[in-house]
Amino acid sequence: MHIAKGFDPRLDPQPTELVAPDGQVRLGLFPDTVALINGRDHDYRRPLGQPAPRRARHFHYKQFQYFGLVSDDLLIGCALADTAYLGLAFFYVFEPASGRLREHTWRSPLARALTLSASPLDGESRFDQGKVSIRMGYQEGADGRHKSLRVTLPDLELRATLHEPAGYRPMSLCTRTGISGWTYANKVAGVDVAGTLRRDGREQDLAALGNAGGHHDFSAGYMRRETFWNWACLSGRVDGRRLGLNLSCGVNETGVNENCLWLDDVLVKVDGVRFDYRRDDLQQPWRVTSRCGQVALTFTPLGRHRERLNLGLFASNFHQLFGRFDGEIRLAGEAPLTVRGLHGFVEEQYAKW
């Protein structure tokens, strides 16, 4: 396991399954990806301690998986979310130079069109609705781990793969959320991407895109009934060095947090993060800074994907903005890294689910 300067190596034991045979969830910051997220085996309780009924056990469990590609030429995002009440999938392709955005959202009552893998290492998540087919796959091999995305639309086909080389350490943790809930999150950023995008009668080689990098999010758990978060992520190269960044606030913050960066595939822990932005005008620049002083960035939005839905029992107000990061990364024992125009994402999300 690689340990970067300044990284706290005090980690919890690595489980194979997240929920133990007695129904108790294993909490902590783990050395590696948990192979099986058997969340429905959890001994889920009501706030006053009684066992939760079967209906609550089903409808309170949430899962989402996200695959992103960042480059100077294209930004691509795809998410699959199972809220039990509703299955959601979205996909977009954004071109920074022209501002052209192609985006799609599909919904499936009771998530009937959606099947999500319970393993971030071995399995496939699927969404099928009419002529729309999305496959998000997970595979482990001798050369490392591969996460794949296949999107087939009537006039577009995407085949993309992220590669985590052998020895790469993802961010992997499980924290309590509320009195009886928990959230597992597995994050990857700043890794190589390969594949092809076919559209408009032409084919693009994803590995040949300028400053290309990929990121992935695998999250599941009994999350808060009403929840909110901010998130920031970037992938690319700075001064010839590979950089990935994952920063968040609002979900995984009891005991440990998920904030981290990867420099040349080495994981570095980051302290709590502050997001400063105008809620009434999200297109204005954002400031993203960490309390430890390692991250000081300004994000300038270029476009966004948004979803707003209010069904009473279920509601969502989601904004994912794509744009450019500028600022500095300052690590102990390293010269400051100057970030200039590196593409990435920020989010503001409210969900009642």
Coordinates of C-alpha atoms in Angstrom, one line a residue:
M1 CA 0.0 0.0 0.0
H2 CA 1.3 3.4 -0.9
I3 CA 1.4 6.0 1.9
A4 CA 1.9 9.6 0.8
K5 CA 3.6 12.2 3.0
G6 CA 1.1 13.6 5.5
F7 CA -1.4 10.8 5.1
D8 CA -2.7 9.3 8.3
P9 CA -2.1 5.5 8.0
R10 CA -4.5 4.5 10.9
L11 CA -7.0 2.4 9.0
D12 CA -9.7 0.1 10.1
P13 CA -9.6 -3.7 9.3
Q14 CA -10.4 -4.6 5.7
P15 CA -13.8 -6.4 5.5
T16 CA -14.8 -8.7 2.6
E17 CA -18.5 -8.0 3.2
L18 CA -19.7 -4.7 4.5
V19 CA -22.5 -6.2 6.8
A20 CA -21.4 -8.9 9.2
P21 CA -23.3 -12.2 9.7
D22 CA -25.0 -10.7 12.8
G23 CA -26.4 -7.8 10.8
Q24 CA -24.1 -5.1 12.0
V25 CA -22.5 -2.8 9.5
R26 CA -18.7 -2.4 9.6
L27 CA -17.8 1.3 9.9
G28 CA -14.5 3.0 9.2
L29 CA -11.9 4.1 6.7
F30 CA -10.7 1.0 4.9
P31 CA -7.4 0.1 3.1
D32 CA -9.2 -1.0 0.0
T33 CA -12.5 -1.5 -1.8
V34 CA -15.1 -3.7 0.0
A35 CA -15.9 -6.6 -2.3
L36 CA -19.6 -7.0 -1.4
I37 CA -21.9 -4.3 -0.3
N38 CA -24.6 -6.5 1.2
G39 CA -26.5 -3.6 2.6
R40 CA -29.9 -5.3 2.8
D41 CA -28.5 -7.8 5.3
H42 CA -28.2 -5.0 7.8
D43 CA -30.2 -5.2 11.0
Y44 CA -32.0 -2.0 10.2
R45 CA -33.8 -0.4 13.1
R46 CA -36.3 2.3 13.8
P47 CA -35.1 5.4 15.7
L48 CA -36.4 4.1 19.0
G49 CA -34.7 0.7 18.5
Q50 CA -37.4 -1.6 17.2
P51 CA -36.6 -3.7 14.1
A52 CA -37.7 -1.9 11.0
P53 CA -40.6 -3.5 9.0
R54 CA -39.8 -5.1 5.6
R55 CA -41.3 -2.2 3.7
A56 CA -39.0 0.3 5.4
R57 CA -36.0 -2.0 4.9
H58 CA -36.7 -2.0 1.2
F59 CA -37.7 1.7 0.6
H60 CA -35.1 3.3 2.8
Y61 CA -32.1 1.6 1.1
K62 CA -30.5 3.9 -1.5
Q63 CA -27.8 3.1 -4.2
F64 CA -26.1 5.2 -6.8
Q65 CA -23.2 4.8 -9.2
Y66 CA -21.5 7.4 -11.3
F67 CA -19.0 7.2 -14.1
G68 CA -17.3 10.4 -15.3
L69 CA -14.7 11.4 -18.0
V70 CA -12.9 14.7 -17.9
S71 CA -10.8 16.2 -20.7
D72 CA -10.0 19.4 -22.4
D73 CA -12.3 18.4 -25.3
L74 CA -15.2 16.5 -23.7
L75 CA -16.8 16.0 -20.4
I76 CA -19.0 12.9 -20.1
G77 CA -21.1 11.9 -17.1
C78 CA -23.5 9.0 -16.5
A79 CA -25.3 8.1 -13.3
L80 CA -27.6 5.2 -12.2
A81 CA -29.6 5.7 -9.0
D82 CA -32.0 3.4 -7.2
T83 CA -34.1 5.2 -4.6
A84 CA -36.6 2.3 -4.4
Y85 CA -39.4 4.7 -5.1
L86 CA -37.9 5.7 -8.4
G87 CA -35.0 4.5 -10.6
L88 CA -33.1 7.3 -12.3
A89 CA -30.5 7.4 -15.1
F90 CA -28.8 10.3 -16.7
F91 CA -26.2 10.8 -19.4
Y92 CA -24.6 13.8 -20.9
V93 CA -21.8 14.9 -23.2
F94 CA -20.5 18.5 -22.9
E95 CA -18.0 20.2 -25.2
P96 CA -16.1 23.0 -23.3
A97 CA -14.9 24.8 -26.5
S98 CA -18.4 25.3 -28.0
G99 CA -20.6 25.0 -24.9
R100 CA -22.6 22.3 -26.7
L101 CA -24.5 20.0 -24.3
R102 CA -26.3 16.9 -25.1
E103 CA -28.2 15.5 -22.1
H104 CA -30.8 12.8 -21.3
T105 CA -32.7 11.7 -18.2
W106 CA -34.8 8.6 -17.8
R107 CA -37.0 7.6 -14.9
S108 CA -38.4 4.2 -13.9
P109 CA -41.2 3.9 -11.3
L110 CA -40.1 1.5 -8.5
A111 CA -36.7 1.2 -10.4
R112 CA -38.1 -1.6 -12.6
A113 CA -35.8 -0.8 -15.5
L114 CA -32.7 -0.7 -13.2
T115 CA -30.5 -3.4 -11.7
L116 CA -27.5 -2.3 -9.7
S117 CA -24.4 -4.4 -8.8
A118 CA -23.8 -5.1 -5.1
S119 CA -20.0 -5.3 -5.8
P120 CA -17.6 -2.5 -6.9
L121 CA -15.2 -5.3 -8.0
D122 CA -17.2 -7.9 -9.9
G123 CA -20.6 -7.3 -11.5
E124 CA -22.7 -5.2 -13.8
S125 CA -25.3 -2.5 -13.3
R126 CA -27.9 -2.2 -16.0
F127 CA -30.6 0.2 -17.2
D128 CA -32.9 -0.8 -20.1
Q129 CA -35.8 1.3 -21.3
G130 CA -37.0 1.2 -24.8
K131 CA -34.1 1.8 -27.2
V132 CA -31.8 3.0 -24.3
S133 CA -29.3 0.6 -22.9
I134 CA -26.7 1.5 -20.2
R135 CA -24.2 -1.0 -18.7
M136 CA -21.8 -0.1 -15.9
G137 CA -19.4 -3.0 -15.2
Y138 CA -16.7 -3.9 -12.7
Q139 CA -13.9 -6.4 -13.2
E140 CA -10.7 -7.3 -11.4
G141 CA -7.6 -8.6 -13.2
A142 CA -3.9 -9.2 -12.9
D143 CA -3.1 -5.7 -14.1
G144 CA -5.5 -4.0 -11.7
R145 CA -9.2 -3.1 -11.8
H146 CA -11.4 -2.0 -14.6
K147 CA -14.7 0.0 -14.5
S148 CA -16.5 0.1 -17.8
L149 CA -19.4 2.1 -19.2
R150 CA -21.5 1.2 -22.3
V151 CA -24.2 3.6 -23.4
T152 CA -26.3 2.7 -26.5
L153 CA -28.8 5.3 -27.9
P154 CA -30.4 5.3 -31.3
D155 CA -27.8 7.8 -32.6
L156 CA -24.9 7.4 -30.1
E157 CA -22.7 4.7 -28.8
L158 CA -20.2 5.0 -26.0
R159 CA -17.6 2.4 -24.9
A160 CA -15.4 3.6 -22.1
T161 CA -13.1 2.0 -19.5
L162 CA -11.3 3.3 -16.4
H163 CA -8.2 1.5 -15.3
E164 CA -7.0 1.4 -11.6
P165 CA -3.5 0.0 -11.9
A166 CA -2.3 -2.6 -9.4
G167 CA -1.4 -0.9 -6.1
Y168 CA -3.8 2.0 -6.7
R169 CA -5.8 2.7 -3.5
P170 CA -9.3 4.0 -3.8
M171 CA -11.1 6.0 -1.2
S172 CA -13.2 3.5 0.7
L173 CA -15.2 4.2 3.9
C174 CA -18.5 3.6 5.7
T175 CA -19.9 6.1 8.2
R176 CA -23.0 6.4 10.3
T177 CA -25.8 8.7 9.0
G178 CA -28.5 9.4 11.5
I179 CA -29.4 7.2 14.5
S180 CA -29.8 4.0 12.5
G181 CA -28.4 4.6 9.0
W182 CA -25.0 4.4 7.3
T183 CA -23.4 5.2 4.0
Y184 CA -20.7 3.3 2.2
A185 CA -18.7 5.2 -0.5
N186 CA -16.0 4.1 -2.9
K187 CA -14.4 6.9 -4.9
V188 CA -11.8 6.9 -7.7
A189 CA -10.4 9.9 -9.6
G190 CA -7.5 10.8 -11.9
V191 CA -7.1 7.4 -13.6
D192 CA -6.6 6.6 -17.3
V193 CA -9.6 6.3 -19.6
A194 CA -9.9 4.5 -22.9
G195 CA -12.6 3.7 -25.4
T196 CA -14.6 5.3 -28.2
L197 CA -17.5 7.7 -28.6
R198 CA -19.5 7.3 -31.9
R199 CA -21.9 10.1 -32.8
D200 CA -22.8 12.4 -35.7
G201 CA -21.2 9.9 -38.1
R202 CA -17.8 10.1 -36.5
E203 CA -15.7 8.2 -33.9
Q204 CA -13.5 9.7 -31.2
D205 CA -10.7 7.9 -29.4
L206 CA -11.2 8.7 -25.7
A207 CA -7.5 8.0 -24.8
A208 CA -6.4 10.6 -27.4
L209 CA -8.4 13.4 -25.8
G210 CA -6.4 16.2 -24.3
N211 CA -5.6 15.8 -20.6
A212 CA -8.1 13.0 -20.2
G213 CA -8.9 11.3 -16.9
G214 CA -11.7 9.4 -15.3
H215 CA -13.5 9.1 -12.0
H216 CA -16.1 6.9 -10.4
D217 CA -18.5 6.8 -7.4
F218 CA -20.1 3.7 -5.9
S219 CA -22.3 4.6 -2.9
A220 CA -25.0 2.8 -1.0
G221 CA -26.7 2.7 2.3
Y222 CA -29.5 3.7 4.6
M223 CA -29.1 7.4 4.1
R224 CA -31.0 10.2 5.8
R225 CA -34.6 10.7 4.6
E226 CA -33.7 14.2 3.7
T227 CA -30.1 14.9 2.6
F228 CA -28.0 17.5 1.0
W229 CA -24.4 17.6 -0.2
N230 CA -21.8 19.5 -2.2
W231 CA -19.2 17.7 -4.2
A232 CA -16.1 18.6 -6.3
C233 CA -14.1 16.3 -8.5
L234 CA -11.3 16.8 -11.1
S235 CA -9.0 14.6 -13.1
G236 CA -6.0 15.5 -15.3
R237 CA -2.3 16.4 -15.3
V238 CA -0.5 19.3 -13.6
D239 CA 3.1 19.9 -14.4
G240 CA 3.3 16.4 -15.9
R241 CA 1.9 14.8 -12.8
R242 CA -1.4 12.9 -12.7
L243 CA -4.0 14.5 -10.3
G244 CA -7.4 13.4 -9.1
L245 CA -9.5 15.1 -6.5
N246 CA -12.6 14.1 -4.6
L247 CA -14.1 16.6 -2.1
S248 CA -17.5 16.6 -0.4
C249 CA -19.6 17.8 2.5
G250 CA -23.0 16.8 3.8
V251 CA -22.9 12.9 3.8
N252 CA -19.8 11.1 5.1
E253 CA -18.7 13.2 8.0
T254 CA -19.3 11.2 11.2
G255 CA -15.9 10.0 12.4
V256 CA -14.1 10.2 9.1
N257 CA -14.7 12.0 5.8
E258 CA -14.2 11.1 2.2
N259 CA -12.1 14.1 1.2
C260 CA -8.9 13.1 -0.6
L261 CA -6.8 13.6 -3.7
W262 CA -4.5 11.3 -5.7
L263 CA -1.1 12.5 -6.9
D264 CA 0.6 10.1 -9.3
D265 CA -1.8 7.4 -8.1
V266 CA -0.9 7.9 -4.4
L267 CA -3.8 8.7 -2.1
V268 CA -3.6 11.8 0.1
K269 CA -6.1 12.5 2.9
V270 CA -7.7 16.0 2.9
D271 CA -9.4 17.6 5.9
G272 CA -12.9 19.2 6.0
V273 CA -13.8 21.3 3.0
R274 CA -15.7 24.5 2.6
F275 CA -17.8 25.3 -0.5
D276 CA -18.4 29.1 -1.0
Y277 CA -20.9 29.9 -3.8
R278 CA -24.1 31.9 -4.5
R279 CA -27.1 29.6 -4.2
D280 CA -29.2 32.1 -6.2
D281 CA -26.7 32.1 -9.1
L282 CA -24.7 28.8 -9.3
Q283 CA -23.1 30.0 -12.6
Q284 CA -20.9 32.4 -10.6
P285 CA -17.5 31.2 -9.5
W286 CA -17.2 28.8 -6.6
R287 CA -14.4 28.7 -4.0
V288 CA -13.4 25.3 -2.7
T289 CA -10.9 25.2 0.2
S290 CA -9.8 22.7 2.7
R291 CA -9.2 23.4 6.4
C292 CA -5.8 21.7 6.2
G293 CA -4.6 24.2 3.6
Q294 CA -3.9 21.5 1.0
V295 CA -6.6 22.6 -1.4
A296 CA -7.3 26.2 -2.5
L297 CA -9.3 26.3 -5.8
T298 CA -11.7 28.5 -7.7
F299 CA -14.2 26.7 -10.0
T300 CA -15.6 28.6 -13.0
P301 CA -18.8 27.0 -14.4
L302 CA -19.1 26.5 -18.1
G303 CA -22.3 24.5 -18.2
R304 CA -24.6 22.3 -16.1
H305 CA -26.9 19.3 -15.9
R306 CA -29.8 19.7 -13.6
E307 CA -32.8 17.8 -12.4
R308 CA -35.8 19.1 -10.4
L309 CA -38.6 16.8 -9.3
N310 CA -41.2 17.1 -6.5
L311 CA -43.6 14.1 -6.1
G312 CA -44.3 14.8 -2.4
L313 CA -42.9 11.5 -1.1
F314 CA -39.9 11.9 -3.3
A315 CA -38.1 15.1 -4.3
S316 CA -34.8 16.1 -5.8
N317 CA -33.1 19.4 -6.7
F318 CA -29.8 18.4 -8.4
H319 CA -27.2 20.6 -10.1
Q320 CA -24.0 19.2 -11.5
L321 CA -21.9 22.0 -13.0
F322 CA -19.0 21.4 -15.3
G323 CA -16.2 23.9 -15.7
R324 CA -12.6 24.8 -15.0
F325 CA -10.5 24.8 -11.8
D326 CA -7.7 27.2 -11.0
G327 CA -5.6 27.6 -7.8
E328 CA -3.1 25.6 -5.9
I329 CA -2.6 22.1 -4.3
R330 CA -0.1 22.3 -1.4
L331 CA 1.2 19.1 0.0
A332 CA 3.7 18.6 2.8
G333 CA 7.2 18.1 1.4
E334 CA 6.1 19.0 -2.1
A335 CA 6.4 22.2 -4.1
P336 CA 2.9 23.8 -4.6
L337 CA 1.1 22.5 -7.7
T338 CA -0.5 25.3 -9.8
V339 CA -3.8 24.3 -11.3
R340 CA -4.7 26.3 -14.4
G341 CA -7.9 25.6 -16.3
L342 CA -8.2 21.9 -15.3
H343 CA -11.7 20.6 -16.1
G344 CA -14.0 19.0 -13.5
F345 CA -17.3 19.1 -11.7
V346 CA -19.1 20.5 -8.7
E347 CA -22.5 19.6 -7.4
E348 CA -25.3 21.0 -5.2
Q349 CA -27.8 18.2 -4.4
Y350 CA -30.9 18.1 -2.2
A351 CA -32.9 14.8 -2.0
K352 CA -36.0 13.7 -0.1
W353 CA -36.1 9.9 -0.6

